[in-house]
Amino acid sequence: MTTNSIATAEIAPSASATPSTTAEALPDPAAAIASAEAARTRLDFGRSARPAFRALIGFDAAAREGLDPALVELIQIRASHINHCAYCLHMHTNDARKAGESEDRLHLVAVWREARHFFTAKEQAALALTEAVTLVADGGVPDDVYAEAAARFDERELAQVIALICAINTWNRVALATGKVAGTDERR
């Protein structure tokens, strides 16, 4: 056998290998969510720390005040991507859809820098600030990121954006620490 035929033999499927005629069945989402929730062993933060939970709800509501609802969801989605919080990501992508957000933009939030034409300059500034504040331990909030956000938002709006970023990061940490299950929503 020549070197070329050896390489071909290594990557060619064997004659006995046949493609599966039936695709693996996807789990029933409702049943999978119910099973995951039933297996959850961590505390219910809302019940166990009711005053802190209520304070966080109040902080979240105050942070959103006066901000464009679409921008609020984009910020929450991006922070949830970074923090790997499936619970919050599921919740906020659903909220964004209900508010009329496009599937294209939802799919591109995680890679917004490569798809800038899908986002306004103001949204881009908010997403960059979201990343910097969420990853603050990696190098603080760079002056250029802050300056761009300050150029796009008035002082009150900028403070609201920063508060919202802090709120979603707190929610992500609560959800991750308590093992919240993606697909459930305690707001209901």
mmCIF file of C-alpha atoms in Angstrom:
data_model
loop_
_atom_site.group_PDB
_atom_site.id
_atom_site.type_symbol
_atom_site.label_atom_id
_atom_site.label_comp_id
_atom_site.label_asym_id
_atom_site.label_seq_id
_atom_site.Cartn_x
_atom_site.Cartn_y
_atom_site.Cartn_z
ATOM 1 C CA MET A 1 0.000 0.000 0.000
ATOM 2 C CA THR A 2 1.301 3.461 -0.820
ATOM 3 C CA THR A 3 1.314 6.293 1.673
ATOM 4 C CA ASN A 4 -1.602 7.876 -0.167
ATOM 5 C CA SER A 5 -3.704 4.730 -0.044
ATOM 6 C CA ILE A 6 -2.937 4.291 3.671
ATOM 7 C CA ALA A 7 -4.185 7.832 4.388
ATOM 8 C CA THR A 8 -7.283 7.184 2.303
ATOM 9 C CA ALA A 9 -7.950 3.909 4.084
ATOM 10 C CA GLU A 10 -7.652 5.614 7.464
ATOM 11 C CA ILE A 11 -10.255 8.251 6.697
ATOM 12 C CA ALA A 12 -12.600 6.262 4.456
ATOM 13 C CA PRO A 13 -15.505 4.620 6.273
ATOM 14 C CA SER A 14 -15.387 0.860 6.418
ATOM 15 C CA ALA A 15 -17.691 -1.106 4.160
ATOM 16 C CA SER A 16 -19.468 -2.498 7.193
ATOM 17 C CA ALA A 17 -20.163 0.953 8.623
ATOM 18 C CA THR A 18 -23.624 2.089 7.629
ATOM 19 C CA PRO A 19 -25.141 5.395 8.500
ATOM 20 C CA SER A 20 -27.843 5.288 11.112
ATOM 21 C CA THR A 21 -31.253 5.096 9.519
ATOM 22 C CA THR A 22 -32.907 6.687 12.516
ATOM 23 C CA ALA A 23 -31.592 9.791 14.183
ATOM 24 C CA GLU A 24 -31.230 9.723 17.936
ATOM 25 C CA ALA A 25 -34.454 11.034 19.370
ATOM 26 C CA LEU A 26 -34.249 14.394 21.050
ATOM 27 C CA PRO A 27 -35.445 14.458 24.640
ATOM 28 C CA ASP A 28 -38.870 15.869 25.313
ATOM 29 C CA PRO A 29 -37.985 19.371 26.587
ATOM 30 C CA ALA A 30 -40.749 19.522 29.184
ATOM 31 C CA ALA A 31 -39.883 16.078 30.544
ATOM 32 C CA ALA A 32 -36.135 16.850 30.546
ATOM 33 C CA ILE A 33 -36.700 20.130 32.405
ATOM 34 C CA ALA A 34 -38.988 18.446 34.947
ATOM 35 C CA SER A 35 -36.450 15.664 35.478
ATOM 36 C CA ALA A 36 -33.577 18.140 35.944
ATOM 37 C CA GLU A 37 -35.640 20.230 38.347
ATOM 38 C CA ALA A 38 -36.626 17.133 40.348
ATOM 39 C CA ALA A 39 -32.946 16.133 40.622
ATOM 40 C CA ARG A 40 -31.924 19.604 41.816
ATOM 41 C CA THR A 41 -30.532 19.452 45.353
ATOM 42 C CA ARG A 42 -29.527 23.032 46.051
ATOM 43 C CA LEU A 43 -31.430 25.558 48.098
ATOM 44 C CA ASP A 44 -34.168 27.808 46.822
ATOM 45 C CA PHE A 45 -32.534 31.233 47.224
ATOM 46 C CA GLY A 46 -35.833 33.114 46.966
ATOM 47 C CA ARG A 47 -37.305 31.141 49.834
ATOM 48 C CA SER A 48 -34.165 30.800 51.964
ATOM 49 C CA ALA A 49 -32.962 34.404 51.676
ATOM 50 C CA ARG A 50 -36.249 36.207 51.100
ATOM 51 C CA PRO A 51 -35.057 39.704 52.178
ATOM 52 C CA ALA A 52 -31.933 39.504 49.992
ATOM 53 C CA PHE A 53 -33.983 38.096 47.106
ATOM 54 C CA ARG A 54 -36.540 40.907 47.370
ATOM 55 C CA ALA A 55 -33.740 43.490 47.574
ATOM 56 C CA LEU A 56 -32.179 42.048 44.437
ATOM 57 C CA ILE A 57 -35.533 42.198 42.632
ATOM 58 C CA GLY A 58 -35.827 45.861 43.664
ATOM 59 C CA PHE A 59 -32.269 46.616 42.527
ATOM 60 C CA ASP A 60 -32.922 44.917 39.194
ATOM 61 C CA ALA A 61 -36.146 46.884 38.663
ATOM 62 C CA ALA A 62 -34.435 50.170 39.567
ATOM 63 C CA ALA A 63 -31.526 49.414 37.220
ATOM 64 C CA ARG A 64 -33.874 48.877 34.243
ATOM 65 C CA GLU A 65 -35.758 52.112 34.830
ATOM 66 C CA GLY A 66 -35.612 54.382 31.800
ATOM 67 C CA LEU A 67 -33.567 52.004 29.633
ATOM 68 C CA ASP A 68 -34.730 50.664 26.285
ATOM 69 C CA PRO A 69 -36.132 47.158 26.945
ATOM 70 C CA ALA A 70 -34.256 45.726 23.926
ATOM 71 C CA LEU A 71 -30.976 47.069 25.307
ATOM 72 C CA VAL A 72 -31.778 45.606 28.729
ATOM 73 C CA GLU A 73 -32.180 42.142 27.225
ATOM 74 C CA LEU A 74 -29.018 42.418 25.108
ATOM 75 C CA ILE A 75 -26.986 43.321 28.207
ATOM 76 C CA GLN A 76 -28.501 40.467 30.212
ATOM 77 C CA ILE A 77 -27.955 37.976 27.401
ATOM 78 C CA ARG A 78 -24.311 38.956 26.897
ATOM 79 C CA ALA A 79 -23.444 38.770 30.604
ATOM 80 C CA SER A 80 -25.215 35.413 30.848
ATOM 81 C CA HIS A 81 -23.158 34.108 27.893
ATOM 82 C CA ILE A 82 -19.927 35.157 29.573
ATOM 83 C CA ASN A 83 -20.947 33.691 32.929
ATOM 84 C CA HIS A 84 -22.195 30.452 31.328
ATOM 85 C CA CYS A 85 -25.564 30.865 33.010
ATOM 86 C CA ALA A 86 -27.974 28.733 30.990
ATOM 87 C CA TYR A 87 -30.875 29.540 33.318
ATOM 88 C CA CYS A 88 -30.609 33.317 32.765
ATOM 89 C CA LEU A 89 -29.680 32.954 29.097
ATOM 90 C CA HIS A 90 -32.814 30.895 28.438
ATOM 91 C CA MET A 91 -34.972 33.346 30.387
ATOM 92 C CA HIS A 92 -33.635 36.503 28.733
ATOM 93 C CA THR A 93 -33.569 35.192 25.174
ATOM 94 C CA ASN A 94 -37.220 34.218 25.638
ATOM 95 C CA ASP A 95 -38.002 37.659 27.090
ATOM 96 C CA ALA A 96 -36.238 39.298 24.147
ATOM 97 C CA ARG A 97 -38.225 37.223 21.639
ATOM 98 C CA LYS A 98 -41.482 38.165 23.366
ATOM 99 C CA ALA A 99 -40.427 41.825 23.112
ATOM 100 C CA GLY A 100 -39.908 41.427 19.354
ATOM 101 C CA GLU A 101 -36.141 40.881 19.162
ATOM 102 C CA SER A 102 -34.995 39.190 15.947
ATOM 103 C CA GLU A 103 -33.520 35.703 15.907
ATOM 104 C CA ASP A 104 -30.538 37.044 13.936
ATOM 105 C CA ARG A 105 -29.584 39.490 16.651
ATOM 106 C CA LEU A 106 -30.142 36.934 19.414
ATOM 107 C CA HIS A 107 -27.823 34.483 17.672
ATOM 108 C CA LEU A 108 -25.167 37.145 17.153
ATOM 109 C CA VAL A 109 -25.009 38.772 20.602
ATOM 110 C CA ALA A 110 -22.133 36.482 21.661
ATOM 111 C CA VAL A 111 -20.103 37.536 18.601
ATOM 112 C CA TRP A 112 -21.341 41.092 18.241
ATOM 113 C CA ARG A 113 -17.889 42.450 17.343
ATOM 114 C CA GLU A 114 -17.899 40.325 14.189
ATOM 115 C CA ALA A 115 -21.469 41.383 13.399
ATOM 116 C CA ARG A 116 -21.429 45.051 14.346
ATOM 117 C CA HIS A 117 -23.814 45.934 11.515
ATOM 118 C CA PHE A 118 -26.584 44.156 13.447
ATOM 119 C CA PHE A 119 -26.184 46.463 16.467
ATOM 120 C CA THR A 120 -26.360 50.220 16.929
ATOM 121 C CA ALA A 121 -23.329 52.144 18.141
ATOM 122 C CA LYS A 122 -25.096 52.588 21.491
ATOM 123 C CA GLU A 123 -25.747 48.848 21.786
ATOM 124 C CA GLN A 124 -22.137 48.087 20.870
ATOM 125 C CA ALA A 125 -20.910 50.447 23.596
ATOM 126 C CA ALA A 126 -23.229 48.778 26.112
ATOM 127 C CA LEU A 127 -22.104 45.282 25.069
ATOM 128 C CA ALA A 128 -18.423 46.250 25.372
ATOM 129 C CA LEU A 129 -19.072 47.737 28.812
ATOM 130 C CA THR A 130 -21.032 44.622 29.796
ATOM 131 C CA GLU A 131 -18.056 42.448 28.890
ATOM 132 C CA ALA A 132 -15.589 44.670 30.742
ATOM 133 C CA VAL A 133 -17.648 44.885 33.926
ATOM 134 C CA THR A 134 -18.530 41.175 33.842
ATOM 135 C CA LEU A 135 -14.848 40.277 33.383
ATOM 136 C CA VAL A 136 -13.606 43.055 35.685
ATOM 137 C CA ALA A 137 -11.080 40.766 37.402
ATOM 138 C CA ASP A 138 -9.318 40.245 34.056
ATOM 139 C CA GLY A 139 -8.152 43.830 33.738
ATOM 140 C CA GLY A 140 -10.672 46.272 35.074
ATOM 141 C CA VAL A 141 -12.803 48.456 32.848
ATOM 142 C CA PRO A 142 -10.524 49.938 30.178
ATOM 143 C CA ASP A 143 -10.664 53.712 29.780
ATOM 144 C CA ASP A 144 -11.555 53.461 26.076
ATOM 145 C CA VAL A 145 -14.511 51.155 26.784
ATOM 146 C CA TYR A 146 -15.794 53.476 29.504
ATOM 147 C CA ALA A 147 -15.247 56.584 27.331
ATOM 148 C CA GLU A 148 -17.201 55.061 24.430
ATOM 149 C CA ALA A 149 -20.103 54.195 26.725
ATOM 150 C CA ALA A 150 -19.992 57.673 28.287
ATOM 151 C CA ALA A 151 -20.135 59.184 24.792
ATOM 152 C CA ARG A 152 -23.235 57.144 23.892
ATOM 153 C CA PHE A 153 -25.235 57.467 27.135
ATOM 154 C CA ASP A 154 -26.016 60.460 29.291
ATOM 155 C CA GLU A 155 -24.808 60.254 32.876
ATOM 156 C CA ARG A 156 -28.072 58.875 34.260
ATOM 157 C CA GLU A 157 -28.373 56.237 31.510
ATOM 158 C CA LEU A 158 -24.758 55.197 31.982
ATOM 159 C CA ALA A 159 -25.346 54.740 35.698
ATOM 160 C CA GLN A 160 -28.441 52.658 34.893
ATOM 161 C CA VAL A 161 -26.467 50.502 32.437
ATOM 162 C CA ILE A 162 -23.747 49.884 35.030
ATOM 163 C CA ALA A 163 -26.385 49.022 37.644
ATOM 164 C CA LEU A 164 -28.067 46.621 35.210
ATOM 165 C CA ILE A 165 -24.746 44.922 34.436
ATOM 166 C CA CYS A 166 -24.149 44.503 38.166
ATOM 167 C CA ALA A 167 -27.683 43.148 38.664
ATOM 168 C CA ILE A 168 -27.460 40.499 35.923
ATOM 169 C CA ASN A 169 -24.038 39.415 37.131
ATOM 170 C CA THR A 170 -25.523 38.934 40.603
ATOM 171 C CA TRP A 171 -28.492 37.001 39.191
ATOM 172 C CA ASN A 172 -26.099 34.802 37.172
ATOM 173 C CA ARG A 173 -24.102 34.014 40.293
ATOM 174 C CA VAL A 174 -27.207 33.212 42.325
ATOM 175 C CA ALA A 175 -28.551 30.952 39.555
ATOM 176 C CA LEU A 176 -25.237 29.140 39.149
ATOM 177 C CA ALA A 177 -24.592 28.786 42.881
ATOM 178 C CA THR A 178 -28.052 27.350 43.498
ATOM 179 C CA GLY A 179 -28.159 25.112 40.422
ATOM 180 C CA LYS A 180 -31.115 26.773 38.702
ATOM 181 C CA VAL A 181 -32.388 24.666 35.793
ATOM 182 C CA ALA A 182 -32.550 26.212 32.304
ATOM 183 C CA GLY A 183 -36.130 26.125 31.076
ATOM 184 C CA THR A 184 -37.664 26.905 34.459
ATOM 185 C CA ASP A 185 -38.647 30.423 35.412
ATOM 186 C CA GLU A 186 -39.422 31.262 39.035
ATOM 187 C CA ARG A 187 -41.067 34.520 37.976
ATOM 188 C CA ARG A 188 -44.150 32.542 36.931
#
